[in-house]
mmCIF file of C-alpha atoms in Angstrom:
data_model
loop_
_atom_site.group_PDB
_atom_site.id
_atom_site.type_symbol
_atom_site.label_atom_id
_atom_site.label_comp_id
_atom_site.label_asym_id
_atom_site.label_seq_id
_atom_site.Cartn_x
_atom_site.Cartn_y
_atom_site.Cartn_z
ATOM 1 C CA MET A 1 -8.961 34.176 -10.191
ATOM 2 C CA THR A 2 -11.329 33.232 -7.392
ATOM 3 C CA SER A 3 -12.452 30.115 -9.242
ATOM 4 C CA THR A 4 -8.798 29.050 -9.786
ATOM 5 C CA VAL A 5 -8.044 29.421 -6.072
ATOM 6 C CA THR A 6 -11.169 27.454 -5.214
ATOM 7 C CA VAL A 7 -10.230 24.604 -7.556
ATOM 8 C CA THR A 8 -6.670 24.519 -6.206
ATOM 9 C CA ARG A 9 -7.876 24.381 -2.618
ATOM 10 C CA GLY A 10 -10.302 21.632 -3.538
ATOM 11 C CA LEU A 11 -7.513 19.543 -5.025
ATOM 12 C CA ALA A 12 -5.331 20.098 -1.987
ATOM 13 C CA THR A 13 -8.036 19.146 0.520
ATOM 14 C CA ARG A 14 -10.046 16.463 -1.262
ATOM 15 C CA ASP A 15 -7.273 14.854 -3.269
ATOM 16 C CA GLY A 16 -3.987 14.891 -1.407
ATOM 17 C CA VAL A 17 -2.327 12.912 -4.186
ATOM 18 C CA THR A 18 -2.907 14.650 -7.520
ATOM 19 C CA LEU A 19 -1.699 18.171 -6.745
ATOM 20 C CA PRO A 20 1.773 17.392 -5.310
ATOM 21 C CA VAL A 21 2.367 14.653 -7.888
ATOM 22 C CA VAL A 22 1.461 16.920 -10.795
ATOM 23 C CA CYS A 23 3.756 19.684 -9.480
ATOM 24 C CA VAL A 24 6.714 17.302 -9.119
ATOM 25 C CA LEU A 25 5.970 15.713 -12.499
ATOM 26 C CA LEU A 26 5.975 19.032 -14.347
ATOM 27 C CA ALA A 27 9.146 20.202 -12.586
ATOM 28 C CA SER A 28 10.883 16.915 -13.393
ATOM 29 C CA LEU A 29 9.931 17.085 -17.064
ATOM 30 C CA ALA A 30 11.071 20.712 -17.297
ATOM 31 C CA LEU A 31 14.465 19.910 -15.783
ATOM 32 C CA ALA A 32 14.926 16.852 -18.010
ATOM 33 C CA LEU A 33 14.184 18.855 -21.160
ATOM 34 C CA ALA A 34 16.397 21.743 -20.050
ATOM 35 C CA SER A 35 19.428 19.605 -19.176
ATOM 36 C CA GLY A 36 20.258 18.657 -22.771
ATOM 37 C CA ALA A 37 22.134 15.573 -21.538
ATOM 38 C CA GLU A 38 23.309 12.905 -23.939
ATOM 39 C CA PRO A 39 21.038 9.810 -23.915
ATOM 40 C CA VAL A 40 23.965 7.422 -23.570
ATOM 41 C CA VAL A 41 25.367 9.383 -20.633
ATOM 42 C CA VAL A 42 22.139 10.198 -18.753
ATOM 43 C CA PRO A 43 19.453 7.677 -19.803
ATOM 44 C CA ALA A 44 16.993 8.918 -17.176
ATOM 45 C CA THR A 45 16.299 12.059 -19.242
ATOM 46 C CA THR A 46 15.568 10.336 -22.581
ATOM 47 C CA TRP A 47 12.121 10.478 -24.190
ATOM 48 C CA PRO A 48 11.293 6.762 -23.777
ATOM 49 C CA VAL A 49 12.060 6.957 -20.057
ATOM 50 C CA LEU A 50 10.081 10.178 -19.601
ATOM 51 C CA VAL A 51 7.055 8.683 -21.350
ATOM 52 C CA ALA A 52 7.319 5.510 -19.249
ATOM 53 C CA MET A 53 7.596 7.641 -16.117
ATOM 54 C CA VAL A 54 4.418 9.591 -16.936
ATOM 55 C CA VAL A 55 2.494 6.362 -17.645
ATOM 56 C CA ALA A 56 3.735 4.847 -14.367
ATOM 57 C CA VAL A 57 2.717 7.946 -12.405
ATOM 58 C CA VAL A 58 -0.789 7.859 -13.894
ATOM 59 C CA ALA A 59 -1.083 4.156 -13.009
ATOM 60 C CA LEU A 60 0.103 4.765 -9.432
ATOM 61 C CA VAL A 61 -2.319 7.647 -8.888
ATOM 62 C CA ALA A 62 -5.167 5.484 -10.214
ATOM 63 C CA ALA A 63 -4.123 2.691 -7.843
ATOM 64 C CA ILE A 64 -4.106 5.046 -4.859
ATOM 65 C CA ARG A 65 -7.596 6.266 -5.713
ATOM 66 C CA ALA A 66 -8.805 2.680 -6.100
ATOM 67 C CA LEU A 67 -7.978 1.979 -2.440
ATOM 68 C CA GLY A 68 -11.171 3.682 -1.328
ATOM 69 C CA GLY A 69 -11.629 4.484 2.359
ATOM 70 C CA GLY A 70 -9.150 3.555 5.054
ATOM 71 C CA TRP A 71 -5.624 2.295 4.318
ATOM 72 C CA SER A 72 -4.183 5.649 5.466
ATOM 73 C CA ASP A 73 -0.621 4.362 6.045
ATOM 74 C CA LEU A 74 -0.499 2.524 2.720
ATOM 75 C CA ARG A 75 -1.965 5.552 0.945
ATOM 76 C CA ARG A 76 0.764 7.820 2.353
ATOM 77 C CA LEU A 77 3.479 5.337 1.386
ATOM 78 C CA LEU A 78 2.205 5.032 -2.189
ATOM 79 C CA THR A 79 1.860 8.803 -2.496
ATOM 80 C CA LEU A 80 5.475 9.257 -1.407
ATOM 81 C CA LEU A 81 6.541 6.542 -3.852
ATOM 82 C CA THR A 82 4.677 8.253 -6.686
ATOM 83 C CA VAL A 83 6.401 11.568 -5.954
ATOM 84 C CA MET A 84 9.805 9.835 -6.004
ATOM 85 C CA VAL A 85 8.989 8.068 -9.279
ATOM 86 C CA ALA A 86 8.044 11.384 -10.867
ATOM 87 C CA ALA A 87 11.138 13.136 -9.470
ATOM 88 C CA TYR A 88 13.716 10.592 -10.611
ATOM 89 C CA PRO A 89 14.451 12.053 -14.109
ATOM 90 C CA GLY A 90 14.413 15.583 -12.716
ATOM 91 C CA VAL A 91 16.935 14.738 -10.008
ATOM 92 C CA TRP A 92 19.376 13.404 -12.596
ATOM 93 C CA ALA A 93 18.811 16.411 -14.843
ATOM 94 C CA LEU A 94 19.430 18.768 -11.911
ATOM 95 C CA ALA A 95 22.679 16.966 -11.047
ATOM 96 C CA VAL A 96 23.889 17.288 -14.642
ATOM 97 C CA ILE A 97 23.033 21.006 -14.743
ATOM 98 C CA VAL A 98 24.733 21.781 -11.412
ATOM 99 C CA THR A 99 27.821 19.756 -12.325
ATOM 100 C CA GLY A 100 28.132 21.625 -15.590
ATOM 101 C CA GLN A 101 27.857 24.992 -13.876
ATOM 102 C CA ALA A 102 29.959 24.269 -10.768
ATOM 103 C CA PRO A 103 31.998 21.049 -11.025
ATOM 104 C CA ASN A 104 33.596 19.677 -7.826
ATOM 105 C CA SER A 105 31.516 22.046 -5.689
ATOM 106 C CA THR A 106 29.442 21.190 -2.634
ATOM 107 C CA ALA A 107 26.272 21.642 -4.683
ATOM 108 C CA ALA A 108 27.599 19.262 -7.344
ATOM 109 C CA TRP A 109 28.384 16.674 -4.655
ATOM 110 C CA ALA A 110 24.953 17.017 -3.033
ATOM 111 C CA THR A 111 22.982 16.725 -6.272
ATOM 112 C CA GLY A 112 25.249 13.893 -7.454
ATOM 113 C CA VAL A 113 24.613 11.924 -4.271
ATOM 114 C CA LEU A 114 20.875 12.563 -4.544
ATOM 115 C CA ALA A 115 20.867 11.312 -8.137
ATOM 116 C CA GLY A 116 22.951 8.280 -7.196
ATOM 117 C CA ILE A 117 20.510 7.092 -4.531
ATOM 118 C CA ALA A 118 17.253 8.206 -6.194
ATOM 119 C CA HIS A 119 16.660 4.726 -7.577
ATOM 120 C CA LEU A 120 16.757 3.043 -4.163
ATOM 121 C CA PRO A 121 13.151 3.861 -3.084
ATOM 122 C CA VAL A 122 11.830 2.729 -6.469
ATOM 123 C CA VAL A 123 13.756 -0.558 -6.259
ATOM 124 C CA GLY A 124 12.599 -1.029 -2.677
ATOM 125 C CA ALA A 125 8.967 -0.726 -3.737
ATOM 126 C CA PHE A 126 9.250 -4.036 -5.612
ATOM 127 C CA SER A 127 9.616 -5.789 -2.260
ATOM 128 C CA VAL A 128 8.024 -3.379 0.230
ATOM 129 C CA VAL A 129 4.612 -3.029 -1.445
ATOM 130 C CA PRO A 130 4.085 -6.812 -1.845
ATOM 131 C CA LEU A 131 5.397 -7.455 1.679
ATOM 132 C CA ILE A 132 2.947 -4.932 3.152
ATOM 133 C CA SER A 133 0.126 -6.517 1.153
ATOM 134 C CA VAL A 134 1.128 -9.951 2.422
ATOM 135 C CA ARG A 135 1.119 -8.630 5.981
ATOM 136 C CA TYR A 136 -2.404 -7.275 5.479
ATOM 137 C CA LEU A 137 -3.581 -10.638 4.136
ATOM 138 C CA GLY A 138 -1.323 -13.440 5.359
ATOM 139 C CA PRO A 139 -1.520 -14.961 8.836
ATOM 140 C CA GLY A 140 1.505 -14.533 11.055
ATOM 141 C CA THR A 141 3.426 -12.279 8.672
ATOM 142 C CA GLY A 142 5.663 -10.102 10.842
ATOM 143 C CA ARG A 143 7.646 -6.941 10.195
ATOM 144 C CA SER A 144 11.139 -8.409 10.364
ATOM 145 C CA VAL A 145 11.518 -8.870 6.600
ATOM 146 C CA LEU A 146 10.281 -5.321 5.953
ATOM 147 C CA ALA A 147 12.740 -4.011 8.547
ATOM 148 C CA ALA A 148 15.589 -5.916 6.881
ATOM 149 C CA VAL A 149 14.767 -4.334 3.500
ATOM 150 C CA PHE A 150 14.722 -0.844 4.994
ATOM 151 C CA VAL A 151 17.999 -1.386 6.873
ATOM 152 C CA LEU A 152 19.729 -2.736 3.777
ATOM 153 C CA GLY A 153 18.490 0.194 1.691
ATOM 154 C CA ALA A 154 19.649 2.679 4.311
ATOM 155 C CA ALA A 155 23.091 1.023 4.422
ATOM 156 C CA ALA A 156 23.401 1.161 0.629
ATOM 157 C CA ALA A 157 22.451 4.857 0.649
ATOM 158 C CA ALA A 158 24.857 5.660 3.493
ATOM 159 C CA THR A 159 27.865 4.043 1.801
ATOM 160 C CA PHE A 160 27.100 5.936 -1.413
ATOM 161 C CA VAL A 161 26.909 9.226 0.474
ATOM 162 C CA VAL A 162 30.252 8.631 2.172
ATOM 163 C CA PHE A 163 32.242 7.078 -0.674
ATOM 164 C CA PHE A 164 30.629 8.662 -3.754
ATOM 165 C CA ASP A 165 33.251 9.908 -6.221
ATOM 166 C CA ASP A 166 33.402 11.075 -9.829
ATOM 167 C CA PHE A 167 31.452 9.131 -12.413
ATOM 168 C CA ASP A 168 30.530 10.417 -15.840
ATOM 169 C CA PRO A 169 28.955 12.968 -16.259
ATOM 170 C CA LEU A 170 28.992 14.023 -12.582
ATOM 171 C CA ARG A 171 32.065 15.628 -11.035
ATOM 172 C CA ALA A 172 32.485 15.633 -7.260
ATOM 173 C CA SER A 173 34.916 14.510 -4.567
ATOM 174 C CA ALA A 174 34.051 11.819 -2.045
ATOM 175 C CA LEU A 175 33.755 12.634 1.644
ATOM 176 C CA VAL A 176 36.032 9.669 2.386
ATOM 177 C CA PRO A 177 38.040 8.530 -0.668
ATOM 178 C CA SER A 178 38.373 4.767 -0.354
ATOM 179 C CA ALA A 179 38.473 2.036 -2.974
ATOM 180 C CA PHE A 180 37.498 -0.500 -0.323
ATOM 181 C CA GLY A 181 34.525 1.649 0.687
ATOM 182 C CA GLU A 182 33.383 1.805 -2.910
ATOM 183 C CA ARG A 183 33.501 -1.991 -3.153
ATOM 184 C CA VAL A 184 31.509 -2.331 0.079
ATOM 185 C CA GLY A 185 28.932 0.130 -1.219
ATOM 186 C CA MET A 186 28.648 -1.749 -4.497
ATOM 187 C CA ALA A 187 28.158 -5.043 -2.650
ATOM 188 C CA LEU A 188 25.439 -3.547 -0.451
ATOM 189 C CA ASN A 189 23.720 -2.063 -3.487
ATOM 190 C CA LEU A 190 23.714 -5.456 -5.214
ATOM 191 C CA CYS A 191 22.285 -7.114 -2.104
ATOM 192 C CA TYR A 192 19.580 -4.464 -1.981
ATOM 193 C CA LEU A 193 18.745 -5.030 -5.643
ATOM 194 C CA ALA A 194 18.363 -8.732 -4.867
ATOM 195 C CA THR A 195 15.538 -7.977 -2.410
ATOM 196 C CA VAL A 196 13.142 -7.624 -5.378
ATOM 197 C CA VAL A 197 12.654 -11.420 -5.171
ATOM 198 C CA LEU A 198 11.373 -11.175 -1.575
ATOM 199 C CA GLY A 199 7.992 -9.822 -2.655
ATOM 200 C CA PRO A 200 6.925 -12.702 -4.904
ATOM 201 C CA GLY A 201 8.678 -15.248 -2.693
ATOM 202 C CA MET A 202 6.851 -14.214 0.498
ATOM 203 C CA ALA A 203 3.552 -13.854 -1.385
ATOM 204 C CA LEU A 204 3.805 -17.377 -2.807
ATOM 205 C CA LEU A 205 4.661 -18.750 0.643
ATOM 206 C CA ALA A 206 1.742 -16.916 2.235
ATOM 207 C CA THR A 207 -0.617 -18.162 -0.489
ATOM 208 C CA TRP A 208 0.422 -21.739 0.246
ATOM 209 C CA ARG A 209 0.021 -21.246 4.007
ATOM 210 C CA SER A 210 -3.451 -19.693 3.544
ATOM 211 C CA ALA A 211 -4.820 -22.425 1.283
ATOM 212 C CA ALA A 212 -7.552 -23.213 3.823
ATOM 213 C CA ASP A 213 -8.840 -19.616 3.669
ATOM 214 C CA VAL A 214 -10.118 -19.264 0.125
ATOM 215 C CA ALA A 215 -10.658 -15.496 0.285
ATOM 216 C CA ALA A 216 -7.183 -14.774 1.657
ATOM 217 C CA ALA A 217 -5.569 -17.237 -0.767
ATOM 218 C CA ARG A 218 -7.234 -15.548 -3.755
ATOM 219 C CA ARG A 219 -6.021 -12.119 -2.651
ATOM 220 C CA LEU A 220 -2.515 -13.370 -1.926
ATOM 221 C CA ALA A 221 -2.427 -15.045 -5.333
ATOM 222 C CA MET A 222 -3.040 -11.591 -6.874
ATOM 223 C CA VAL A 223 -0.084 -10.223 -4.915
ATOM 224 C CA ALA A 224 2.151 -13.132 -5.909
ATOM 225 C CA GLY A 225 1.168 -12.914 -9.569
ATOM 226 C CA SER A 226 1.675 -9.164 -9.921
ATOM 227 C CA SER A 227 4.950 -9.061 -7.972
ATOM 228 C CA LEU A 228 6.344 -12.065 -9.853
ATOM 229 C CA ALA A 229 5.367 -10.511 -13.203
ATOM 230 C CA GLY A 230 6.999 -7.218 -12.260
ATOM 231 C CA THR A 231 10.207 -8.875 -11.111
ATOM 232 C CA LEU A 232 10.468 -10.989 -14.252
ATOM 233 C CA LEU A 233 9.815 -7.932 -16.433
ATOM 234 C CA VAL A 234 12.707 -6.030 -14.835
ATOM 235 C CA MET A 235 15.016 -9.024 -15.226
ATOM 236 C CA VAL A 236 14.083 -9.499 -18.882
ATOM 237 C CA CYS A 237 14.578 -5.797 -19.637
ATOM 238 C CA GLY A 238 17.946 -5.906 -17.896
ATOM 239 C CA ALA A 239 19.016 -8.934 -19.936
ATOM 240 C CA VAL A 240 17.800 -7.402 -23.228
ATOM 241 C CA GLY A 241 19.319 -4.032 -22.420
ATOM 242 C CA GLY A 242 22.663 -5.599 -21.657
ATOM 243 C CA ALA A 243 23.144 -6.321 -25.344
ATOM 244 C CA SER A 244 22.273 -2.751 -26.440
ATOM 245 C CA ILE A 245 24.104 0.562 -26.319
ATOM 246 C CA LEU A 246 20.965 2.027 -24.734
ATOM 247 C CA GLY A 247 20.680 -0.792 -22.212
ATOM 248 C CA ALA A 248 20.054 1.581 -19.292
ATOM 249 C CA VAL A 249 17.139 3.163 -21.189
ATOM 250 C CA VAL A 250 15.550 -0.255 -21.728
ATOM 251 C CA LEU A 251 16.092 -1.132 -18.070
ATOM 252 C CA LEU A 252 14.518 2.108 -16.812
ATOM 253 C CA VAL A 253 11.507 1.755 -19.096
ATOM 254 C CA GLY A 254 11.061 -1.808 -17.854
ATOM 255 C CA MET A 255 11.446 -0.666 -14.258
ATOM 256 C CA TYR A 256 8.629 1.888 -14.591
ATOM 257 C CA ALA A 257 6.343 -0.606 -16.350
ATOM 258 C CA ALA A 258 7.078 -3.311 -13.781
ATOM 259 C CA LEU A 259 6.444 -0.950 -10.866
ATOM 260 C CA ALA A 260 3.023 -0.044 -12.276
ATOM 261 C CA VAL A 261 2.193 -3.760 -12.583
ATOM 262 C CA VAL A 262 3.293 -4.545 -9.004
ATOM 263 C CA VAL A 263 1.505 -1.639 -7.323
ATOM 264 C CA THR A 264 -1.688 -2.061 -9.345
ATOM 265 C CA GLY A 265 -1.854 -5.776 -8.599
ATOM 266 C CA CYS A 266 -1.183 -5.337 -4.864
ATOM 267 C CA VAL A 267 -3.764 -2.569 -4.520
ATOM 268 C CA ARG A 268 -6.300 -4.655 -6.423
ATOM 269 C CA SER A 269 -5.698 -7.536 -4.031
ATOM 270 C CA LEU A 270 -6.646 -5.298 -1.110
ATOM 271 C CA ALA A 271 -9.403 -3.198 -2.655
ATOM 272 C CA THR A 272 -11.280 -5.756 -4.777
ATOM 273 C CA GLN A 273 -14.566 -6.871 -3.253
ATOM 274 C CA LEU A 274 -14.608 -10.651 -3.606
ATOM 275 C CA VAL A 275 -17.928 -12.287 -4.365
ATOM 276 C CA GLY A 276 -19.274 -13.893 -1.207
ATOM 277 C CA PRO A 277 -22.380 -14.316 0.945
ATOM 278 C CA ALA A 278 -24.834 -11.462 1.113
ATOM 279 C CA GLN A 279 -24.350 -8.826 3.761
ATOM 280 C CA THR A 280 -26.043 -9.349 7.066
ATOM 281 C CA ALA A 281 -28.655 -7.010 8.425
ATOM 282 C CA THR A 282 -26.098 -5.152 10.459
ATOM 283 C CA SER A 283 -23.096 -5.408 8.193
ATOM 284 C CA PRO A 284 -22.098 -1.905 7.104
ATOM 285 C CA MET A 285 -23.880 -0.680 4.010
ATOM 286 C CA PRO A 286 -21.770 -0.480 0.808
ATOM 287 C CA GLY A 287 -20.695 3.110 1.368
ATOM 288 C CA MET A 288 -20.066 2.912 5.091
ATOM 289 C CA LEU A 289 -16.638 1.222 4.996
ATOM 290 C CA SER A 290 -15.429 3.925 2.574
ATOM 291 C CA MET A 291 -16.313 6.717 5.003
ATOM 292 C CA PRO A 292 -13.730 8.269 7.297
ATOM 293 C CA PRO A 293 -13.971 6.834 10.834
ATOM 294 C CA ALA A 294 -15.306 10.096 12.305
ATOM 295 C CA GLU A 295 -18.065 10.411 9.701
ATOM 296 C CA ARG A 296 -18.934 6.707 10.025
ATOM 297 C CA ALA A 297 -19.177 7.059 13.809
ATOM 298 C CA ALA A 298 -21.319 10.173 13.432
ATOM 299 C CA GLN A 299 -23.816 8.323 11.219
ATOM 300 C CA ASP A 300 -23.738 5.215 13.408
ATOM 301 C CA PRO A 301 -22.358 5.679 16.960
ATOM 302 C CA SER A 302 -22.178 1.912 17.438
ATOM 303 C CA THR A 303 -19.299 1.697 14.947
ATOM 304 C CA ALA A 304 -17.062 3.381 17.482
ATOM 305 C CA GLY A 305 -16.618 -0.014 19.132
ATOM 306 C CA PRO A 306 -18.057 -1.868 22.060
ATOM 307 C CA GLU A 307 -16.377 0.397 24.561
ATOM 308 C CA SER A 308 -18.322 3.443 23.330
ATOM 309 C CA THR A 309 -21.647 1.705 22.586
ATOM 310 C CA SER A 310 -24.390 2.932 24.820
ATOM 311 C CA ALA A 311 -27.752 1.360 25.463
ATOM 312 C CA LYS A 312 -29.649 3.960 23.458
ATOM 313 C CA SER A 313 -33.199 3.099 22.586
ATOM 314 C CA ALA A 314 -35.657 4.470 20.091
ATOM 315 C CA PRO A 315 -38.800 6.047 21.547
ATOM 316 C CA ASN A 316 -41.900 3.846 21.770
ATOM 317 C CA ASP A 317 -44.291 4.353 18.897
ATOM 318 C CA GLY A 318 -47.243 2.920 20.721
ATOM 319 C CA PRO A 319 -48.445 1.107 23.798
ATOM 320 C CA GLY A 320 -46.764 -2.174 24.476
ATOM 321 C CA ARG A 321 -44.011 -1.624 21.919
ATOM 322 C CA ALA A 322 -40.533 -2.452 23.284
ATOM 323 C CA PRO A 323 -37.631 -0.024 22.752
ATOM 324 C CA VAL A 324 -35.348 -0.924 19.862
ATOM 325 C CA ALA A 325 -31.651 -1.047 20.807
ATOM 326 C CA THR A 326 -29.388 0.687 18.297
ATOM 327 C CA GLY A 327 -26.045 -0.392 19.702
ATOM 328 C CA ALA A 328 -26.187 -4.073 18.801
ATOM 329 C CA ALA A 329 -26.613 -6.049 15.640
ATOM 330 C CA THR A 330 -30.051 -7.368 14.706
ATOM 331 C CA THR A 331 -29.153 -9.833 11.991
ATOM 332 C CA ALA A 332 -30.570 -13.255 11.369
ATOM 333 C CA GLY A 333 -28.492 -16.355 11.939
ATOM 334 C CA GLY A 334 -27.597 -15.972 15.638
ATOM 335 C CA LEU A 335 -25.325 -12.926 15.253
ATOM 336 C CA GLU A 336 -27.671 -10.478 16.965
ATOM 337 C CA VAL A 337 -25.268 -10.185 19.894
ATOM 338 C CA LEU A 338 -22.584 -8.478 17.770
ATOM 339 C CA THR A 339 -22.213 -4.722 17.499
ATOM 340 C CA ARG A 340 -21.924 -3.032 14.145
ATOM 341 C CA ARG A 341 -18.173 -2.527 14.601
ATOM 342 C CA GLU A 342 -17.777 -6.231 15.369
ATOM 343 C CA ASN A 343 -19.758 -6.995 12.213
ATOM 344 C CA GLU A 344 -17.414 -4.730 10.243
ATOM 345 C CA VAL A 345 -14.407 -6.584 11.634
ATOM 346 C CA MET A 346 -15.990 -9.963 10.906
ATOM 347 C CA GLN A 347 -16.925 -8.932 7.379
ATOM 348 C CA LEU A 348 -13.310 -8.016 6.621
ATOM 349 C CA LEU A 349 -12.019 -11.152 8.342
ATOM 350 C CA ALA A 350 -14.348 -13.256 6.213
ATOM 351 C CA ASP A 351 -13.135 -11.365 3.144
ATOM 352 C CA GLY A 352 -9.554 -12.557 3.711
ATOM 353 C CA LEU A 353 -7.860 -9.747 5.652
ATOM 354 C CA SER A 354 -5.517 -10.370 8.570
ATOM 355 C CA ASN A 355 -5.691 -8.437 11.837
ATOM 356 C CA ALA A 356 -3.146 -5.970 10.448
ATOM 357 C CA GLY A 357 -5.202 -5.586 7.272
ATOM 358 C CA ILE A 358 -8.420 -5.023 9.201
ATOM 359 C CA ALA A 359 -6.688 -2.413 11.350
ATOM 360 C CA ALA A 360 -5.334 -0.624 8.268
ATOM 361 C CA ARG A 361 -8.695 -0.777 6.469
ATOM 362 C CA LEU A 362 -10.728 0.589 9.394
ATOM 363 C CA VAL A 363 -7.931 2.927 10.616
ATOM 364 C CA LEU A 364 -7.701 1.221 13.984
ATOM 365 C CA SER A 365 -4.856 -0.208 16.021
ATOM 366 C CA GLU A 366 -4.177 -3.932 15.842
ATOM 367 C CA ARG A 367 -4.784 -4.106 19.586
ATOM 368 C CA THR A 368 -8.307 -2.751 19.061
ATOM 369 C CA VAL A 369 -8.978 -5.307 16.334
ATOM 370 C CA ASP A 370 -7.756 -8.074 18.676
ATOM 371 C CA ALA A 371 -10.154 -6.804 21.342
ATOM 372 C CA HIS A 372 -13.084 -6.861 18.919
ATOM 373 C CA LEU A 373 -12.254 -10.403 17.814
ATOM 374 C CA ARG A 374 -11.941 -11.631 21.400
ATOM 375 C CA SER A 375 -15.331 -10.091 22.094
ATOM 376 C CA VAL A 376 -16.791 -11.895 19.070
ATOM 377 C CA PHE A 377 -15.324 -15.220 20.203
ATOM 378 C CA VAL A 378 -16.847 -14.803 23.663
ATOM 379 C CA LYS A 379 -20.251 -13.659 22.414
ATOM 380 C CA LEU A 380 -20.509 -16.532 19.952
ATOM 381 C CA GLU A 381 -19.345 -18.945 22.674
ATOM 382 C CA LEU A 382 -16.727 -20.509 20.432
ATOM 383 C CA PRO A 383 -14.677 -23.338 21.963
ATOM 384 C CA GLN A 384 -10.996 -22.726 22.445
ATOM 385 C CA GLY A 385 -8.033 -25.071 22.496
ATOM 386 C CA PRO A 386 -5.275 -26.399 20.243
ATOM 387 C CA GLU A 387 -7.796 -28.434 18.241
ATOM 388 C CA HIS A 388 -10.096 -25.447 17.636
ATOM 389 C CA ASN A 389 -9.421 -22.507 15.324
ATOM 390 C CA ARG A 390 -11.750 -19.825 16.636
ATOM 391 C CA ARG A 391 -11.035 -17.474 13.726
ATOM 392 C CA VAL A 392 -12.233 -20.092 11.229
ATOM 393 C CA GLN A 393 -15.215 -20.941 13.428
ATOM 394 C CA ALA A 394 -16.151 -17.260 13.723
ATOM 395 C CA VAL A 395 -15.929 -16.750 9.961
ATOM 396 C CA ASN A 396 -18.060 -19.848 9.341
ATOM 397 C CA ALA A 397 -20.643 -18.624 11.853
ATOM 398 C CA PHE A 398 -20.640 -15.174 10.272
ATOM 399 C CA ARG A 399 -21.144 -16.571 6.773
ATOM 400 C CA ALA A 400 -23.829 -18.958 8.007
ATOM 401 C CA GLY A 401 -25.631 -16.049 9.633
ATOM 402 C CA ALA A 402 -25.424 -14.072 6.412
ATOM 403 C CA THR A 403 -26.810 -16.865 4.257
ATOM 404 C CA ALA A 404 -29.560 -17.531 6.824
ATOM 405 C CA ALA A 405 -31.112 -14.134 6.114
ATOM 406 C CA PRO A 406 -34.186 -14.236 3.805
ATOM 407 C CA ALA A 407 -33.418 -13.390 0.188
ATOM 408 C CA ASP A 408 -36.124 -10.692 0.142
ATOM 409 C CA ALA A 409 -35.087 -9.069 3.421
ATOM 410 C CA PRO A 410 -34.901 -5.286 3.306
ATOM 411 C CA TRP A 411 -31.166 -5.214 4.029
ATOM 412 C CA THR A 412 -30.321 -7.634 1.213
ATOM 413 C CA ARG A 413 -32.233 -5.433 -1.211
ATOM 414 C CA ALA A 414 -30.468 -2.329 0.067
ATOM 415 C CA SER A 415 -26.990 -3.847 -0.267
ATOM 416 C CA ALA A 416 -27.532 -5.339 -3.693
#
């Protein structure tokens, strides 16, 4: 018993994804099997859909784990999405069970509404996940498009809650019976479904705009490819399913498969380490960027940023030996003036991440990242003006400093 409790606590503390997802998954499968609903009437509880759901959940959990350190906001979003994906068949099964036991009751209405809007977060993921990835990689990508998707989804959900009425096999009365309201809700739902094209569209646009930055363009191409493949897969399954009596089953199976493709591709675009110049002497070692910020700062106080870097020095080992500063970088190539945190920021900038992506990766605010970059620009004495792109100049200087290090230097051997 003690060992079971220990394992459970370990899952809850070290892996905040697996335990809640497994619990929801098992509950959803149990409800779907217990409902006994007809496949034509409730396609979400059929065996093909349940199998596709389990495969999608496994793929999403693997994608979350592949993120590595940082990305706390994205990790929470994907965890919530995974729970909703696992719960979708169970929600429909619960609505069928409650309707059968107490038709036209408040409980039947509540579970019917929940089942009717359960697909909205899953549909939204086809645009939200690529748009977030584009924001972490593409220059100048704001939050307005993301906000529009969320507002449209909320409006579609609200109209369904207010005007939802009987539809087979659910039995409940609408809060506000209105044929016009139903038409408005249907129009909003269709508009929301159309947002699935925003992900690949914005990713392709960002890839084109970032053509000069090879690292960012490669990552954005991964986002565009995966989101476009997922969108096309859903459309093809919808078209094929339209000619079949089990069309909704085909569509749901395609939706789960497409979601796994989109999320896996977007996570890969953020987590994949692109091949580039060797690390500098003071670039973080391979495991350091995967550490939590507190642990990373404990091992290396200089990673807390320039504002917390003190002029600590190592004790002299002999007469005439100068103290060695630990708060600044000591790399070859003219980058010795940068702190370790600034080297971390520059490494991620050179690897194709935007300010928002660097902030998400290092669990910092965007304002802090801006401050680090301004400090780098000043320390490297980069010219400013409309004809100068200091970000590109800083990346070029960083890469030049990395390649200037000797091939047999101790840090290049350690990071190999």
